[in-house]
């Protein structure tokens, strides 16, 4: 049997020393996560991050850097995720746009609020990605090569 992780993308976006998170429904109740989701067939990674962020938070952003690539295995779902976390410039907000199914709301949280809410995080990657962003970790997007 061939094992394959689920490829996901996430946006780590900061504005006025607060970070964009979403509150979403999960099998275990309401959890906090960055705008994030699965890579779709034929999609490149930065475009997937833009799409997921717009769908889940109604914010459009321009990816400028890859913060990191993270592997995490969920003991609850028994699924392994390979997450590509991006950051960039926020371009616009569409406050009247409905959010994706399962997303309760988008919200801005300080680092302290994120740390205090760890018990509600969808995964340990929520805090880790913010900490890596604040540590200045970033790679140019041309590190990623996408063949059509």
C-alpha positions as YAML, in Angstrom:
chain: A
units: angstrom
residues:
- id: 1
  name: UNK
  ca: [0.00, 0.00, 0.00]
- id: 2
  name: UNK
  ca: [1.31, 3.46, -0.90]
- id: 3
  name: UNK
  ca: [1.10, 6.06, 1.84]
- id: 4
  name: UNK
  ca: [0.33, 9.66, 0.88]
- id: 5
  name: UNK
  ca: [0.02, 12.69, 3.13]
- id: 6
  name: UNK
  ca: [-2.71, 15.29, 2.64]
- id: 7
  name: UNK
  ca: [-1.16, 18.41, 1.11]
- id: 8
  name: UNK
  ca: [-2.50, 21.60, 2.65]
- id: 9
  name: UNK
  ca: [-1.75, 25.32, 2.49]
- id: 10
  name: UNK
  ca: [-2.14, 28.05, 5.08]
- id: 11
  name: UNK
  ca: [-1.86, 31.83, 5.21]
- id: 12
  name: UNK
  ca: [-0.06, 33.52, 8.10]
- id: 13
  name: UNK
  ca: [-1.20, 37.13, 7.85]
- id: 14
  name: UNK
  ca: [-0.41, 39.95, 10.27]
- id: 15
  name: UNK
  ca: [-2.05, 43.37, 10.59]
- id: 16
  name: UNK
  ca: [-1.50, 45.78, 13.48]
- id: 17
  name: UNK
  ca: [0.32, 43.08, 15.50]
- id: 18
  name: UNK
  ca: [-2.64, 40.71, 15.17]
- id: 19
  name: UNK
  ca: [-2.93, 37.52, 13.13]
- id: 20
  name: UNK
  ca: [-5.80, 36.35, 10.97]
- id: 21
  name: UNK
  ca: [-7.43, 33.17, 12.24]
- id: 22
  name: UNK
  ca: [-10.70, 31.43, 11.53]
- id: 23
  name: UNK
  ca: [-13.04, 29.72, 13.94]
- id: 24
  name: UNK
  ca: [-14.31, 26.56, 12.30]
- id: 25
  name: UNK
  ca: [-16.44, 23.54, 13.02]
- id: 26
  name: UNK
  ca: [-14.63, 20.23, 13.41]
- id: 27
  name: UNK
  ca: [-15.44, 16.74, 14.60]
- id: 28
  name: UNK
  ca: [-14.24, 17.79, 18.07]
- id: 29
  name: UNK
  ca: [-16.13, 21.11, 18.21]
- id: 30
  name: UNK
  ca: [-15.14, 24.68, 17.35]
- id: 31
  name: UNK
  ca: [-11.43, 25.10, 16.68]
- id: 32
  name: UNK
  ca: [-9.08, 27.88, 15.65]
- id: 33
  name: UNK
  ca: [-6.86, 27.71, 12.59]
- id: 34
  name: UNK
  ca: [-5.25, 29.92, 10.03]
- id: 35
  name: UNK
  ca: [-7.16, 30.20, 6.77]
- id: 36
  name: UNK
  ca: [-6.09, 26.87, 5.34]
- id: 37
  name: UNK
  ca: [-7.17, 23.96, 3.21]
- id: 38
  name: UNK
  ca: [-6.30, 21.28, 0.74]
- id: 39
  name: UNK
  ca: [-4.42, 21.67, -2.50]
- id: 40
  name: UNK
  ca: [-6.74, 20.95, -5.43]
- id: 41
  name: UNK
  ca: [-5.79, 19.04, -8.57]
- id: 42
  name: UNK
  ca: [-3.96, 21.25, -11.09]
- id: 43
  name: UNK
  ca: [-3.50, 24.09, -8.59]
- id: 44
  name: UNK
  ca: [-0.15, 25.52, -7.58]
- id: 45
  name: UNK
  ca: [0.59, 26.00, -3.89]
- id: 46
  name: UNK
  ca: [0.53, 29.83, -3.65]
- id: 47
  name: UNK
  ca: [-2.72, 30.00, -5.66]
- id: 48
  name: UNK
  ca: [-4.25, 27.42, -3.31]
- id: 49
  name: UNK
  ca: [-3.34, 29.60, -0.33]
- id: 50
  name: UNK
  ca: [-4.95, 32.64, -1.97]
- id: 51
  name: UNK
  ca: [-8.13, 30.67, -2.77]
- id: 52
  name: UNK
  ca: [-8.45, 29.12, 0.69]
- id: 53
  name: UNK
  ca: [-7.85, 32.44, 2.43]
- id: 54
  name: UNK
  ca: [-10.49, 34.17, 0.35]
- id: 55
  name: UNK
  ca: [-13.01, 31.36, 0.86]
- id: 56
  name: UNK
  ca: [-12.47, 31.08, 4.61]
- id: 57
  name: UNK
  ca: [-11.86, 34.70, 5.66]
- id: 58
  name: UNK
  ca: [-13.01, 36.96, 2.78]
- id: 59
  name: UNK
  ca: [-9.50, 38.45, 2.63]
- id: 60
  name: UNK
  ca: [-7.48, 38.43, -0.59]
- id: 61
  name: UNK
  ca: [-3.72, 38.44, -0.22]
- id: 62
  name: UNK
  ca: [-0.65, 38.29, -2.41]
- id: 63
  name: UNK
  ca: [1.77, 35.53, -1.33]
- id: 64
  name: UNK
  ca: [5.31, 36.88, -0.99]
- id: 65
  name: UNK
  ca: [7.14, 34.21, 1.04]
- id: 66
  name: UNK
  ca: [6.96, 30.59, 2.08]
- id: 67
  name: UNK
  ca: [7.35, 30.48, 5.87]
- id: 68
  name: UNK
  ca: [7.87, 26.75, 6.09]
- id: 69
  name: UNK
  ca: [6.81, 23.23, 5.22]
- id: 70
  name: UNK
  ca: [5.39, 21.22, 8.12]
- id: 71
  name: UNK
  ca: [4.49, 17.56, 8.58]
- id: 72
  name: UNK
  ca: [1.94, 16.74, 11.26]
- id: 73
  name: UNK
  ca: [0.09, 13.51, 12.05]
- id: 74
  name: UNK
  ca: [-3.31, 13.78, 13.72]
- id: 75
  name: UNK
  ca: [-3.88, 11.07, 16.30]
- id: 76
  name: UNK
  ca: [-7.61, 11.89, 16.16]
- id: 77
  name: UNK
  ca: [-8.17, 11.45, 12.41]
- id: 78
  name: UNK
  ca: [-5.09, 9.27, 11.77]
- id: 79
  name: UNK
  ca: [-4.22, 11.52, 8.83]
- id: 80
  name: UNK
  ca: [-0.81, 13.00, 8.09]
- id: 81
  name: UNK
  ca: [-0.72, 16.54, 6.73]
- id: 82
  name: UNK
  ca: [2.02, 18.25, 4.77]
- id: 83
  name: UNK
  ca: [1.38, 21.99, 5.23]
- id: 84
  name: UNK
  ca: [2.90, 24.78, 3.15]
- id: 85
  name: UNK
  ca: [2.55, 28.05, 5.09]
- id: 86
  name: UNK
  ca: [2.68, 31.36, 3.22]
- id: 87
  name: UNK
  ca: [2.72, 35.00, 4.17]
- id: 88
  name: UNK
  ca: [2.28, 38.11, 2.11]
- id: 89
  name: UNK
  ca: [0.50, 41.38, 1.60]
- id: 90
  name: UNK
  ca: [-3.21, 41.75, 2.36]
- id: 91
  name: UNK
  ca: [-4.86, 43.31, -0.69]
- id: 92
  name: UNK
  ca: [-8.53, 43.68, 0.19]
- id: 93
  name: UNK
  ca: [-11.37, 42.49, 2.39]
- id: 94
  name: UNK
  ca: [-14.83, 41.55, 1.15]
- id: 95
  name: UNK
  ca: [-16.91, 41.85, 4.36]
- id: 96
  name: UNK
  ca: [-20.18, 40.87, 2.66]
- id: 97
  name: UNK
  ca: [-18.78, 37.66, 1.15]
- id: 98
  name: UNK
  ca: [-20.18, 34.50, 2.74]
- id: 99
  name: UNK
  ca: [-17.53, 32.29, 4.32]
- id: 100
  name: UNK
  ca: [-16.88, 28.68, 3.38]
- id: 101
  name: UNK
  ca: [-19.07, 25.94, 4.84]
- id: 102
  name: UNK
  ca: [-18.00, 25.15, 8.40]
- id: 103
  name: UNK
  ca: [-16.29, 28.50, 8.98]
- id: 104
  name: UNK
  ca: [-18.04, 30.39, 11.80]
- id: 105
  name: UNK
  ca: [-16.01, 33.59, 11.55]
- id: 106
  name: UNK
  ca: [-12.69, 35.18, 10.72]
- id: 107
  name: UNK
  ca: [-10.93, 36.97, 13.56]
- id: 108
  name: UNK
  ca: [-7.74, 38.83, 14.41]
- id: 109
  name: UNK
  ca: [-5.76, 37.69, 17.47]
- id: 110
  name: UNK
  ca: [-2.58, 38.84, 19.16]
- id: 111
  name: UNK
  ca: [0.28, 36.43, 19.79]
- id: 112
  name: UNK
  ca: [-0.67, 36.30, 23.48]
- id: 113
  name: UNK
  ca: [-4.29, 35.46, 22.58]
- id: 114
  name: UNK
  ca: [-3.11, 32.73, 20.22]
- id: 115
  name: UNK
  ca: [-0.88, 31.25, 22.92]
- id: 116
  name: UNK
  ca: [-3.70, 31.40, 25.49]
- id: 117
  name: UNK
  ca: [-6.08, 29.57, 23.15]
- id: 118
  name: UNK
  ca: [-3.82, 26.60, 22.32]
- id: 119
  name: UNK
  ca: [-6.34, 24.10, 23.67]
- id: 120
  name: UNK
  ca: [-8.68, 25.19, 20.85]
- id: 121
  name: UNK
  ca: [-6.15, 25.02, 18.01]
- id: 122
  name: UNK
  ca: [-6.90, 22.65, 15.16]
- id: 123
  name: UNK
  ca: [-3.27, 21.52, 15.33]
- id: 124
  name: UNK
  ca: [0.04, 22.50, 16.94]
- id: 125
  name: UNK
  ca: [0.93, 24.08, 13.59]
- id: 126
  name: UNK
  ca: [-1.27, 27.11, 14.33]
- id: 127
  name: UNK
  ca: [1.10, 28.52, 16.94]
- id: 128
  name: UNK
  ca: [4.26, 27.11, 15.35]
- id: 129
  name: UNK
  ca: [3.63, 28.90, 12.04]
- id: 130
  name: UNK
  ca: [3.05, 32.23, 13.80]
- id: 131
  name: UNK
  ca: [6.22, 31.77, 15.85]
- id: 132
  name: UNK
  ca: [8.22, 30.91, 12.73]
- id: 133
  name: UNK
  ca: [6.83, 34.00, 10.99]
- id: 134
  name: UNK
  ca: [7.82, 36.19, 13.95]
- id: 135
  name: UNK
  ca: [11.29, 34.60, 13.99]
- id: 136
  name: UNK
  ca: [11.74, 35.89, 10.44]
- id: 137
  name: UNK
  ca: [11.65, 32.53, 8.72]
- id: 138
  name: UNK
  ca: [10.76, 32.98, 5.08]
- id: 139
  name: UNK
  ca: [11.88, 31.59, 1.75]
- id: 140
  name: UNK
  ca: [11.37, 33.05, -1.71]
- id: 141
  name: UNK
  ca: [8.44, 31.65, -3.66]
- id: 142
  name: UNK
  ca: [10.74, 30.56, -6.49]
- id: 143
  name: UNK
  ca: [11.81, 27.76, -4.18]
- id: 144
  name: UNK
  ca: [8.57, 26.09, -5.32]
- id: 145
  name: UNK
  ca: [8.54, 24.67, -8.83]
- id: 146
  name: UNK
  ca: [5.23, 23.79, -10.46]
- id: 147
  name: UNK
  ca: [5.17, 21.94, -13.76]
- id: 148
  name: UNK
  ca: [1.83, 22.10, -15.55]
...
